XYZ file of C-alpha atoms in Angstrom:
743
model
C -106.391 -167.386 126.350
C -104.755 -164.584 124.507
C -101.524 -165.575 122.583
C -99.257 -163.255 120.624
C -95.659 -163.336 119.630
C -92.786 -162.849 117.281
C -89.478 -164.467 116.489
C -86.925 -164.923 113.861
C -87.951 -165.364 110.118
C -86.279 -168.835 109.994
C -88.337 -170.077 112.793
C -91.444 -168.604 111.285
C -90.785 -170.378 107.944
C -90.137 -173.665 109.770
C -93.431 -173.438 111.601
C -95.309 -172.542 108.369
C -94.116 -175.792 106.912
C -95.157 -177.795 109.888
C -97.999 -180.185 109.472
C -99.919 -179.449 112.754
C -103.297 -178.576 113.816
C -103.705 -174.800 113.953
C -106.364 -172.283 115.121
C -107.297 -169.127 113.358
C -106.379 -165.709 114.469
C -109.152 -163.749 116.228
C -110.813 -160.794 114.764
C -109.481 -157.558 116.241
C -112.262 -154.844 116.599
C -110.969 -151.237 116.832
C -112.680 -147.866 116.897
C -110.242 -146.159 114.568
C -113.236 -144.617 112.603
C -115.144 -143.728 115.793
C -117.199 -146.893 115.388
C -116.451 -150.623 116.051
C -114.844 -152.197 112.914
C -112.586 -155.096 112.168
C -109.004 -153.968 112.030
C -108.428 -155.659 108.746
C -111.306 -153.858 107.055
C -110.113 -150.197 107.554
C -107.362 -148.542 105.550
C -105.730 -147.046 108.578
C -102.448 -148.127 110.123
C -103.335 -149.269 113.670
C -101.742 -151.277 116.426
C -104.370 -152.682 118.833
C -103.683 -154.730 121.841
C -106.240 -156.071 124.272
C -106.115 -155.885 128.022
C -105.059 -159.342 128.227
C -102.263 -158.869 125.656
C -100.950 -155.823 127.463
C -100.737 -157.997 130.613
C -99.092 -160.831 128.867
C -96.397 -158.490 127.460
C -95.817 -156.760 130.873
C -97.066 -153.464 129.445
C -98.328 -151.545 132.485
C -97.388 -147.953 131.576
C -98.157 -145.910 128.455
C -94.340 -145.406 127.757
C -94.007 -149.298 127.558
C -96.246 -149.233 124.408
C -93.152 -148.228 122.569
C -91.823 -151.752 122.664
C -94.866 -153.306 121.006
C -95.886 -150.541 118.588
C -93.877 -149.865 115.398
C -93.288 -146.190 114.694
C -94.011 -145.107 118.343
C -91.625 -143.467 120.851
C -93.149 -142.460 124.226
C -90.639 -141.280 126.765
C -90.421 -139.404 130.059
C -87.853 -136.819 129.262
C -86.339 -136.212 132.667
C -86.967 -139.789 133.994
C -89.931 -138.878 136.141
C -93.268 -138.880 134.393
C -93.529 -135.044 134.594
C -94.543 -135.038 130.801
C -94.917 -137.826 128.188
C -92.999 -136.981 124.973
C -94.747 -138.734 122.113
C -93.416 -139.306 118.600
C -95.310 -141.304 116.016
C -93.458 -141.815 112.636
C -91.098 -138.945 113.539
C -93.916 -136.439 114.180
C -92.904 -134.973 117.629
C -92.835 -131.945 119.688
C -90.536 -132.245 122.779
C -91.123 -129.026 124.615
C -92.061 -129.842 128.167
C -93.718 -126.585 129.031
C -97.178 -127.286 130.504
C -99.219 -125.231 128.100
C -97.987 -127.177 124.977
C -100.266 -129.703 123.365
C -98.706 -132.675 121.753
C -99.149 -133.323 118.009
C -99.993 -136.837 119.002
C -103.051 -136.929 121.002
C -104.007 -139.220 123.957
C -107.654 -140.193 124.180
C -109.377 -141.877 126.948
C -112.584 -143.472 126.167
C -113.081 -141.102 123.154
C -112.052 -138.062 125.098
C -109.133 -135.792 124.351
C -106.641 -135.341 127.135
C -105.157 -131.896 126.658
C -102.219 -132.005 129.231
C -99.020 -133.476 128.134
C -98.294 -134.599 131.620
C -101.215 -137.033 131.432
C -99.517 -138.715 128.394
C -97.461 -140.661 130.810
C -99.637 -142.922 133.033
C -100.168 -146.327 134.393
C -102.853 -148.494 132.676
C -105.330 -150.500 134.651
C -108.592 -152.273 133.895
C -108.059 -151.641 130.227
C -110.120 -153.333 127.464
C -107.879 -152.212 124.577
C -105.171 -149.892 123.682
C -105.053 -148.620 120.091
C -102.238 -146.569 118.435
C -103.277 -144.911 115.257
C -100.460 -143.865 112.898
C -100.837 -140.859 110.629
C -103.131 -137.810 110.830
C -106.417 -138.464 112.331
C -107.801 -134.951 112.579
C -110.956 -135.458 110.404
C -112.818 -137.528 113.107
C -110.652 -137.334 116.335
C -110.215 -133.726 115.796
C -107.767 -132.290 118.259
C -103.977 -132.446 117.746
C -103.776 -135.860 115.920
C -101.152 -134.425 113.337
C -98.962 -137.557 113.678
C -101.486 -139.958 115.165
C -102.981 -140.730 118.558
C -103.105 -143.268 121.377
C -106.561 -144.381 122.398
C -107.159 -146.109 125.735
C -110.492 -147.930 125.914
C -111.417 -149.046 129.547
C -113.549 -151.953 130.574
C -117.284 -151.113 130.809
C -120.035 -152.256 133.077
C -121.165 -155.741 132.495
C -124.659 -157.452 132.546
C -123.535 -160.170 134.953
C -121.778 -159.670 138.317
C -118.046 -160.173 137.830
C -114.744 -158.861 138.970
C -111.096 -159.524 139.757
C -108.302 -158.776 142.193
C -104.680 -158.634 141.082
C -101.555 -158.089 143.159
C -97.800 -158.119 142.294
C -94.472 -157.631 144.008
C -91.024 -157.270 142.580
C -87.668 -155.602 142.402
C -86.876 -152.381 144.394
C -89.585 -153.257 146.905
C -92.261 -152.621 144.387
C -95.830 -153.723 144.682
C -99.172 -153.040 143.038
C -102.756 -153.912 143.772
C -105.622 -153.397 141.515
C -109.156 -154.748 141.177
C -112.570 -154.257 139.768
C -116.214 -155.134 140.366
C -118.923 -154.862 137.665
C -122.447 -155.800 137.346
C -126.133 -154.748 137.356
C -127.623 -152.368 139.871
C -131.141 -152.773 138.377
C -132.730 -153.788 135.043
C -131.587 -150.608 133.434
C -128.557 -149.645 135.388
C -125.083 -151.187 135.404
C -121.815 -150.010 137.142
C -118.164 -150.813 137.212
C -115.594 -149.757 139.878
C -111.852 -150.073 139.209
C -109.125 -149.218 141.787
C -105.338 -149.198 141.412
C -102.289 -148.488 143.693
C -98.654 -148.936 143.055
C -95.428 -148.094 145.030
C -91.816 -148.776 144.389
C -88.486 -147.485 145.742
C -86.016 -145.876 143.577
C -83.592 -147.854 141.305
C -80.959 -145.261 141.045
C -78.524 -145.425 144.129
C -78.092 -142.242 145.998
C -74.909 -142.168 148.186
C -76.097 -139.300 150.332
C -79.793 -139.729 150.496
C -82.805 -141.860 149.436
C -82.575 -143.704 146.169
C -84.107 -141.964 143.245
C -87.110 -142.351 140.842
C -89.648 -143.724 143.191
C -93.270 -144.593 142.406
C -96.414 -143.915 144.500
C -99.554 -143.862 142.518
C -103.248 -144.048 143.439
C -106.117 -144.185 140.853
C -109.726 -145.053 140.543
C -112.436 -145.116 137.907
C -116.263 -145.496 138.065
C -118.582 -146.108 135.135
C -122.311 -146.073 135.420
C -124.280 -147.198 132.358
C -127.979 -146.364 132.050
C -130.202 -147.848 129.311
C -133.768 -146.611 129.912
C -134.742 -147.970 126.496
C -133.370 -149.892 123.473
C -132.629 -146.560 121.855
C -131.025 -144.608 124.582
C -127.640 -145.421 126.105
C -126.011 -143.131 128.762
C -122.584 -143.751 130.092
C -121.508 -141.673 133.026
C -117.740 -141.857 134.070
C -115.403 -140.405 136.661
C -111.788 -141.007 137.357
C -108.957 -139.762 139.505
C -105.224 -140.164 139.103
C -102.837 -139.114 141.793
C -99.056 -139.297 142.069
C -97.402 -138.164 145.260
C -93.698 -139.020 144.802
C -90.578 -138.055 146.693
C -87.070 -138.659 145.194
C -87.893 -138.112 141.592
C -84.514 -137.113 140.204
C -81.601 -139.436 139.443
C -80.821 -139.163 135.838
C -77.157 -139.528 135.104
C -74.858 -136.476 134.709
C -72.194 -136.650 132.067
C -69.581 -133.850 131.734
C -69.921 -131.700 128.642
C -68.544 -128.778 126.947
C -69.759 -126.355 124.094
C -68.274 -126.555 120.632
C -66.882 -123.044 119.869
C -68.120 -123.128 116.338
C -71.519 -124.803 116.324
C -72.453 -123.852 119.858
C -73.712 -127.438 120.492
C -72.799 -129.628 123.486
C -70.527 -132.618 123.289
C -69.604 -134.999 126.144
C -66.343 -134.936 127.875
C -65.075 -138.352 129.112
C -63.801 -138.793 132.648
C -65.769 -135.933 134.375
C -69.326 -135.463 135.378
C -69.505 -131.764 135.404
C -66.839 -129.642 133.750
C -67.733 -126.488 135.460
C -67.571 -127.968 139.035
C -64.834 -130.522 138.118
C -67.095 -133.156 139.695
C -66.048 -136.729 139.211
C -68.188 -139.531 140.557
C -66.293 -142.237 142.507
C -67.429 -145.018 140.260
C -68.569 -145.572 136.671
C -71.962 -147.027 137.518
C -74.661 -145.269 135.422
C -77.352 -146.186 138.078
C -75.639 -144.489 140.954
C -74.856 -141.040 142.076
C -74.928 -138.461 144.852
C -77.905 -136.016 144.843
C -78.258 -133.373 147.416
C -81.877 -132.587 146.405
C -84.213 -135.549 146.247
C -86.890 -133.640 144.472
C -90.660 -134.425 144.323
C -93.512 -134.615 141.990
C -97.131 -134.200 142.747
C -99.799 -134.626 139.983
C -103.535 -134.826 140.483
C -105.768 -135.379 137.474
C -109.558 -136.199 137.140
C -112.155 -136.664 134.516
C -115.873 -136.416 134.456
C -117.316 -137.843 131.180
C -120.989 -138.115 129.933
C -121.353 -140.191 126.828
C -125.022 -140.227 125.674
C -126.160 -142.008 122.497
C -129.701 -142.129 120.971
C -130.638 -144.350 118.098
C -133.126 -143.064 115.598
C -134.493 -145.214 112.957
C -131.702 -144.602 110.511
C -129.048 -142.468 112.388
C -127.391 -142.253 115.743
C -126.901 -139.022 117.691
C -124.003 -138.896 120.219
C -123.250 -136.238 122.896
C -119.808 -136.387 124.543
C -119.053 -134.181 127.363
C -115.929 -133.951 129.420
C -114.420 -131.893 132.236
C -110.800 -132.547 132.999
C -108.608 -131.067 135.707
C -104.823 -131.405 136.012
C -102.552 -129.948 138.708
C -98.846 -130.772 139.027
C -95.869 -129.600 141.077
C -92.297 -130.649 140.334
C -88.806 -130.033 141.709
C -85.591 -131.648 140.574
C -81.848 -131.669 141.409
C -81.014 -130.403 137.892
C -77.163 -130.674 138.214
C -77.304 -134.250 139.635
C -74.396 -133.748 141.978
C -73.902 -133.675 145.695
C -73.586 -129.892 145.545
C -76.521 -127.472 145.817
C -75.664 -125.992 142.328
C -78.806 -125.957 140.214
C -82.566 -126.623 140.922
C -85.377 -126.660 138.470
C -89.053 -126.458 139.220
C -92.277 -126.580 137.184
C -96.004 -126.225 138.010
C -99.224 -126.498 136.048
C -102.895 -126.003 136.868
C -105.384 -126.534 133.943
C -109.012 -127.027 133.604
C -110.471 -128.385 130.282
C -114.009 -128.629 129.053
C -114.945 -130.287 125.793
C -118.165 -130.998 124.057
C -118.844 -132.994 120.963
C -122.078 -133.538 119.183
C -121.941 -136.245 116.503
C -124.643 -137.522 114.113
C -123.850 -140.708 112.314
C -125.187 -143.417 109.970
C -123.178 -146.596 110.179
C -125.197 -148.917 108.043
C -125.796 -149.210 104.324
C -123.790 -148.488 101.234
C -123.220 -144.933 102.287
C -121.983 -144.333 105.770
C -121.319 -140.862 107.248
C -120.480 -138.926 110.449
C -120.869 -135.200 110.963
C -120.632 -133.049 114.086
C -119.474 -130.095 116.119
C -116.744 -129.939 118.668
C -116.094 -127.252 121.368
C -112.975 -127.046 123.612
C -111.860 -124.704 126.247
C -108.479 -125.056 128.200
C -107.808 -122.526 130.911
C -104.289 -123.009 132.500
C -101.711 -121.358 134.716
C -98.075 -122.413 134.562
C -94.716 -121.697 135.902
C -91.058 -122.680 135.662
C -88.164 -121.632 137.897
C -84.347 -122.103 137.909
C -82.332 -121.354 140.922
C -78.450 -121.411 140.792
C -75.911 -121.164 143.548
C -72.775 -120.545 141.525
C -69.321 -121.975 142.374
C -67.002 -121.580 144.173
C -69.213 -121.055 147.075
C -72.199 -123.190 146.013
C -73.912 -121.570 149.009
C -77.267 -119.614 148.709
C -76.237 -117.633 151.727
C -73.183 -116.237 149.774
C -74.652 -115.857 146.129
C -77.928 -117.116 144.723
C -79.392 -116.211 141.331
C -82.150 -117.474 139.045
C -85.594 -116.545 137.454
C -89.161 -117.489 137.723
C -91.623 -117.252 134.836
C -95.376 -117.395 135.293
C -97.725 -117.536 132.378
C -101.316 -118.307 131.563
C -102.999 -119.558 128.282
C -106.646 -119.926 127.638
C -107.600 -121.714 124.484
C -111.099 -121.560 122.989
C -111.579 -123.877 119.981
C -114.541 -124.711 117.675
C -114.712 -127.415 115.007
C -117.143 -128.520 112.335
C -116.370 -131.897 110.796
C -117.871 -134.511 108.471
C -116.664 -137.747 106.923
C -118.309 -139.986 104.189
C -117.735 -143.559 103.244
C -119.295 -144.784 100.020
C -119.238 -148.286 98.466
C -118.348 -147.676 94.808
C -118.467 -151.343 94.173
C -118.568 -154.463 96.214
C -114.811 -154.408 96.593
C -114.057 -150.613 96.425
C -114.790 -148.006 99.109
C -114.177 -144.243 98.877
C -113.636 -142.201 102.143
C -113.732 -138.499 102.135
C -113.540 -136.218 105.163
C -113.134 -132.573 106.088
C -112.759 -130.721 109.266
C -112.546 -126.896 109.900
C -111.068 -125.732 113.277
C -110.978 -122.287 114.816
C -108.675 -121.419 117.747
C -108.455 -118.345 119.904
C -105.963 -117.926 122.604
C -105.346 -115.417 125.447
C -101.735 -115.382 126.641
C -100.145 -113.578 129.557
C -96.327 -113.983 130.310
C -94.123 -112.516 133.082
C -90.574 -113.432 134.268
C -88.998 -112.234 137.542
C -85.207 -112.546 137.771
C -83.445 -112.506 141.176
C -79.837 -111.912 142.435
C -78.974 -112.317 146.050
C -75.524 -111.785 147.547
C -74.881 -112.275 151.336
C -78.598 -112.809 151.722
C -79.425 -109.294 150.302
C -81.421 -108.885 147.136
C -79.781 -106.738 144.371
C -82.556 -105.179 142.254
C -82.337 -104.408 138.566
C -80.302 -107.437 137.611
C -81.163 -110.335 135.253
C -78.252 -112.821 135.877
C -79.484 -115.474 133.489
C -78.961 -112.977 130.660
C -81.003 -110.629 128.479
C -80.448 -111.490 124.837
C -81.336 -108.625 122.454
C -84.918 -108.822 121.335
C -85.855 -111.564 123.666
C -89.053 -112.042 125.865
C -87.201 -111.205 129.108
C -85.817 -107.935 127.428
C -89.404 -106.927 126.503
C -90.807 -107.944 130.121
C -87.977 -105.958 131.854
C -88.570 -102.880 129.562
C -92.435 -102.840 129.404
C -93.810 -105.281 131.924
C -95.786 -108.549 131.343
C -96.507 -109.592 127.775
C -100.161 -109.922 126.840
C -101.512 -111.211 123.512
C -104.722 -112.402 121.826
C -104.678 -114.121 118.654
C -107.010 -116.311 116.527
C -106.390 -118.675 113.667
C -108.234 -121.370 111.583
C -107.112 -124.497 109.798
C -108.367 -127.384 107.864
C -107.976 -131.140 108.067
C -108.873 -133.584 105.372
C -109.010 -137.242 104.309
C -109.344 -138.864 100.884
C -108.948 -142.692 100.793
C -109.571 -145.601 98.589
C -109.962 -149.127 99.998
C -109.803 -151.984 97.558
C -110.530 -155.669 98.595
C -108.258 -157.600 96.254
C -109.560 -160.774 97.829
C -111.841 -161.837 100.675
C -108.940 -161.401 103.211
C -106.801 -158.879 101.470
C -107.377 -155.144 101.712
C -105.185 -152.616 99.724
C -105.570 -148.852 100.489
C -104.213 -145.550 99.436
C -104.823 -142.305 101.208
C -104.080 -138.593 101.349
C -104.488 -136.825 104.688
C -103.941 -133.369 105.687
C -103.309 -132.721 109.402
C -103.449 -129.341 111.235
C -102.314 -128.232 114.684
C -102.995 -124.747 115.890
C -100.574 -122.018 116.797
C -99.174 -121.523 120.359
C -96.793 -119.373 122.359
C -93.208 -119.506 123.591
C -92.607 -119.278 127.350
C -90.081 -120.906 129.675
C -88.196 -119.662 132.745
C -85.316 -117.902 130.982
C -87.423 -115.971 128.478
C -84.652 -116.237 125.827
C -86.923 -116.774 122.918
C -87.246 -113.916 120.519
C -90.036 -111.471 121.177
C -90.612 -111.304 117.426
C -91.267 -115.095 117.554
C -93.425 -114.947 120.700
C -96.210 -116.671 118.669
C -95.463 -119.467 116.315
C -97.931 -120.436 113.540
C -100.091 -123.520 113.197
C -98.496 -126.392 111.385
C -99.844 -128.437 108.425
C -98.853 -131.959 107.398
C -99.634 -133.409 103.995
C -99.458 -137.173 104.297
C -99.622 -139.840 101.463
C -99.798 -143.484 102.411
C -100.291 -146.813 100.871
C -100.859 -150.058 102.625
C -101.843 -153.646 102.554
C -103.705 -155.785 105.174
C -103.646 -159.598 104.469
C -104.935 -162.565 106.415
C -103.537 -165.826 104.871
C -102.720 -169.452 105.557
C -106.295 -170.196 106.406
C -106.492 -167.210 108.706
C -103.526 -168.417 110.818
C -101.325 -165.495 109.686
C -101.907 -161.765 109.355
C -99.488 -159.366 107.702
C -100.024 -155.590 107.609
C -97.545 -153.123 105.939
C -97.717 -149.466 105.046
C -95.454 -146.915 103.514
C -95.805 -143.156 103.862
C -94.407 -139.737 102.805
C -95.138 -136.613 104.889
C -94.625 -132.991 103.623
C -94.595 -130.995 106.834
C -95.080 -127.320 106.474
C -94.573 -124.802 109.254
C -93.386 -127.794 111.489
C -93.402 -126.567 115.121
C -89.714 -127.144 115.893
C -88.495 -127.033 119.542
C -84.859 -125.927 119.977
C -83.445 -126.276 123.435
C -79.877 -125.375 124.148
C -78.885 -124.891 127.750
C -81.458 -122.672 129.189
C -82.730 -121.313 125.799
C -85.953 -122.885 124.889
C -87.517 -121.695 121.599
C -90.295 -122.931 119.416
C -90.458 -121.805 115.772
C -91.843 -122.835 112.335
C -89.830 -124.485 109.634
C -90.342 -127.201 106.986
C -89.636 -130.978 107.231
C -90.109 -134.192 105.287
C -90.697 -137.628 106.678
C -90.906 -140.950 104.897
C -90.872 -144.513 106.168
C -92.536 -147.916 106.399
C -93.948 -150.036 109.200
C -95.111 -153.617 109.319
C -96.597 -156.131 111.695
C -96.720 -160.004 111.161
C -98.725 -162.255 113.396
C -98.761 -166.040 113.003
C -100.513 -168.796 114.887
C -99.052 -172.022 113.401
C -100.603 -174.143 116.011
C -103.420 -173.840 118.639
C -100.714 -173.487 121.358
C -98.197 -171.082 119.560
C -98.350 -167.649 118.404
C -95.571 -165.433 116.851
C -95.343 -161.679 116.262
C -92.906 -159.602 114.464
C -92.948 -155.884 113.883
C -90.544 -153.420 112.279
C -90.363 -149.627 111.324
C -88.012 -147.694 109.160
C -87.975 -143.954 109.352
C -86.104 -141.122 107.493
C -86.570 -137.516 108.593
C -85.238 -134.068 107.609
C -85.940 -130.764 109.303
C -84.922 -127.796 107.224
C -83.358 -124.499 108.447
C -82.209 -125.402 111.844
C -79.933 -122.553 112.974
C -76.906 -123.297 115.042
C -73.624 -121.464 115.689
C -72.159 -119.239 118.316
C -72.465 -115.981 116.309
C -76.099 -114.875 116.294
C -75.523 -112.445 113.475
C -74.034 -115.229 111.263
C -75.858 -118.460 112.112
C -75.061 -121.745 110.460
C -78.082 -123.184 108.524
C -78.286 -126.931 108.661
C -80.653 -129.779 108.032
C -81.290 -132.100 110.938
C -83.035 -135.318 111.937
C -86.315 -134.925 113.834
C -86.093 -135.803 117.471
C -87.077 -139.227 118.829
C -86.795 -140.698 115.300
C -84.812 -143.884 115.164
C -84.036 -145.122 111.723
C -84.944 -148.745 112.667
C -87.004 -150.473 115.365
C -87.738 -154.133 115.613
C -89.722 -156.117 118.075
C -90.596 -159.752 118.178
C -92.074 -162.349 120.622
C -93.181 -165.871 120.966
C -95.960 -167.179 123.238
C -96.116 -170.888 123.825
C -98.883 -172.618 125.771
C -98.548 -175.845 127.565
C -101.997 -177.399 128.237
C -102.273 -179.396 131.415
C -105.156 -181.312 132.972
C -105.190 -178.722 135.804
C -104.989 -175.669 133.488
C -102.410 -173.999 131.195
C -98.877 -172.865 131.544
C -98.033 -169.990 129.125
C -94.470 -168.906 128.386
C -93.695 -165.570 126.639
C -90.490 -164.136 125.536
C -90.224 -160.874 123.562
C -87.494 -158.558 122.384
C -87.114 -155.020 121.146
C -84.383 -153.265 119.302
C -83.888 -149.557 118.710
C -81.123 -148.333 116.276
C -80.654 -144.952 118.225
C -81.866 -141.491 117.623
C -81.239 -137.909 118.696
C -83.278 -136.653 121.402
C -83.208 -132.986 120.543
C -83.698 -131.061 117.188
C -80.137 -129.604 116.990
C -78.727 -133.145 116.890
C -76.046 -131.977 119.391
C -73.389 -134.718 119.752
C -74.388 -135.139 123.415
C -77.990 -135.806 122.591
C -77.177 -138.836 120.232
C -78.857 -141.796 122.014
C -76.947 -145.162 121.235
C -78.726 -148.151 120.007
C -80.073 -150.591 122.527
C -81.945 -153.809 122.852
C -84.369 -155.189 125.534
C -85.800 -158.645 126.350
C -88.912 -159.374 128.475
C -90.398 -162.579 129.659
C -93.436 -163.890 131.451
C -94.584 -167.323 132.637
C -98.148 -167.766 133.634
C -100.171 -170.596 135.112
C -103.907 -170.378 134.653
C -106.305 -172.742 136.364
C -108.564 -174.831 134.298
C -111.530 -172.841 135.550
C -109.580 -169.643 134.617
C -110.390 -168.340 138.110
C -106.759 -168.202 139.316
C -103.608 -166.958 137.629
C -100.028 -166.837 138.933
C -97.256 -165.314 136.953
C -93.486 -164.692 137.046
C -92.285 -161.743 134.854
C -89.090 -159.904 133.981
C -88.587 -156.677 132.105
C -85.133 -155.916 130.710
C -84.290 -159.587 131.304
C -80.534 -159.162 130.438
C -80.205 -155.976 132.653
C -79.241 -153.727 129.648
C -77.889 -150.364 130.720
C -79.154 -147.746 128.281
C -79.894 -144.124 127.923
C -83.438 -143.176 126.618
C -83.110 -139.403 126.466
C -80.609 -136.658 126.913
C -80.652 -132.789 127.441
C -77.904 -130.625 126.235
C -77.068 -128.469 129.219
C -73.345 -128.139 128.232
C -73.644 -124.356 129.182
C -73.742 -125.536 132.867
C -71.057 -128.191 132.356
C -73.136 -131.448 131.793
C -75.444 -133.561 129.808
C -78.525 -134.841 131.660
C -79.046 -138.346 130.546
C -82.252 -140.145 131.277
C -81.811 -143.915 132.137
C -83.999 -146.799 131.062
C -85.240 -149.038 133.769
C -82.767 -151.839 134.815
C -83.939 -155.473 135.157
C -87.173 -155.666 136.991
C -88.541 -159.022 138.113
C -91.581 -159.931 140.015
C -94.542 -162.196 140.813
C -98.108 -161.590 140.196
C -101.295 -163.234 141.165
C -104.925 -162.706 139.993
C -108.331 -163.960 141.147
C -111.299 -163.701 138.838
C -114.914 -163.972 140.132
């Protein structure tokens, strides 16, 4: 049975001195180098958790990986999982427009998932989750500037097996999942997994249904064909559907604009300074929302992974077709008045093909290949405002809708070599060249209606000089075609100081291609329509040590990043602008695992982060901006996590008790570091008690997330121009019961 945990250093030292029987830590196998390898034998900073560990620590959604992974922040910016905003070691890009690709890639069974909306998903039938820190572009290729998250699902088995799992808990939540796996013939095996979850909202709505519901349906089918010992064919298909009503329900905090800096700050005692709206209570998790909103998202994957073993090398073909459609509407002002609504849609198709030739045995190991990617997407955003004092669309209504499309075609050539220079010294060198071409088309349509009558020729959201919307109104839709190439590289030395002690030093260059500004308002400068590709130069040293007769494992790494042409996202009110600047990032992360007895496991992890983004322009005078240095968004200075798992063997089975905690020192959610986007520190505790029968056929668990019911803010948008700050709330205490039957 899996056991992991972490607790205070004093308790760890006490257990280290205990004279007790102890087991050794299990070897953790990862695919960080695109082949199976012991975690402790590769000089890459990786956090890996098995499916059993994810279950034990109540990690059911990708954003919950934050609490068990040092250096990772994954958040749903507006509360609902419209997009997943990922930061790894301070490398982040928090624009939520649908055409933007994250600098931290999500991979599913080796396949790149291009849409940022699919970063935030529920995990089911997972074999392992890996988070790789630092640039990974040489082998993984697409947009792994800061790192990547890799979800590896369970594959077909040679024997018939399966499971059924069900849970019920707070807010009328329930989930059901199951899988069946086994042979169909001597050469064909299959696995089918299904998942469904549903929950009521946890933010009270005084005038309608409670907010932030869940209604998710997913399924996955693997078919594995092995016609011979040399040929392995894995065909996979999956669907993921969300059809959720009542998605809004963040908290609205009154805000105003600083007359010098132009940045928002919170105004206590009021929830919207323009409307003068004041909630009847001070409960963060309650409100009155006239527009319940909705979110629909349908995504699917078709994957063909074909591998052929020659005498000395292996040829791999990896093909994928991915489709994502989303439609979203929210009550943007978060009040009982029909003041502001925001909507966003996306419809993209992605095809990728990788051919990889590799030799994984011997003193010289290498991988080389070609990669092709095409993303064809159509996107939109819309803002509708019914201004005071009427707050009535029949009296006065205004807004703007933007529609744009981006088609990306990308080619890559890559190679990586590992050479044993000596029995205890390994050199790794890798290089990747990437070519991107994009076709872009943008149009924005403003509207103004008074008394139900359209008034032509007006742009009521404003027309800043030199902006996208000015260009559209003057010359029609904006069309552009551009191409660019870039290089990713790796140079690394791994030194085995002892049998169970690896030291490593590495240099990595990461690259992420150019892209385009868009957004409903079109206030970004036309001269900055296209922002350049970004490069990151990363230096890292690290240590991986197994000690105390393999009962303890301590991994630590330190890094420095020189970030050039960093793609910075500046959001103030309705002005969304991406531009290039420079940044530096430095920090450390560490993980310690100890198994002092065969029934006790401890875990501790920590991360330190220091970021500086240069040439951030603020101020209310566009002709005389104030040039400042800011912290990168989603970059807490310190995070800590710890847990303890204690097993109690019984004649009839095992009772396992898990208690874990997470501390975040706070961070800014937006690049400007506006005072109203300063997220305070918070701490969370989770727990789980599981009974497993002696045959391991049955499991029954009680679980709790946010055990102490901490009220905390996880994200904030500076919308002071409309009188408020939109504050995304973390989940309140969530308790439940779960049962599992294995066969």
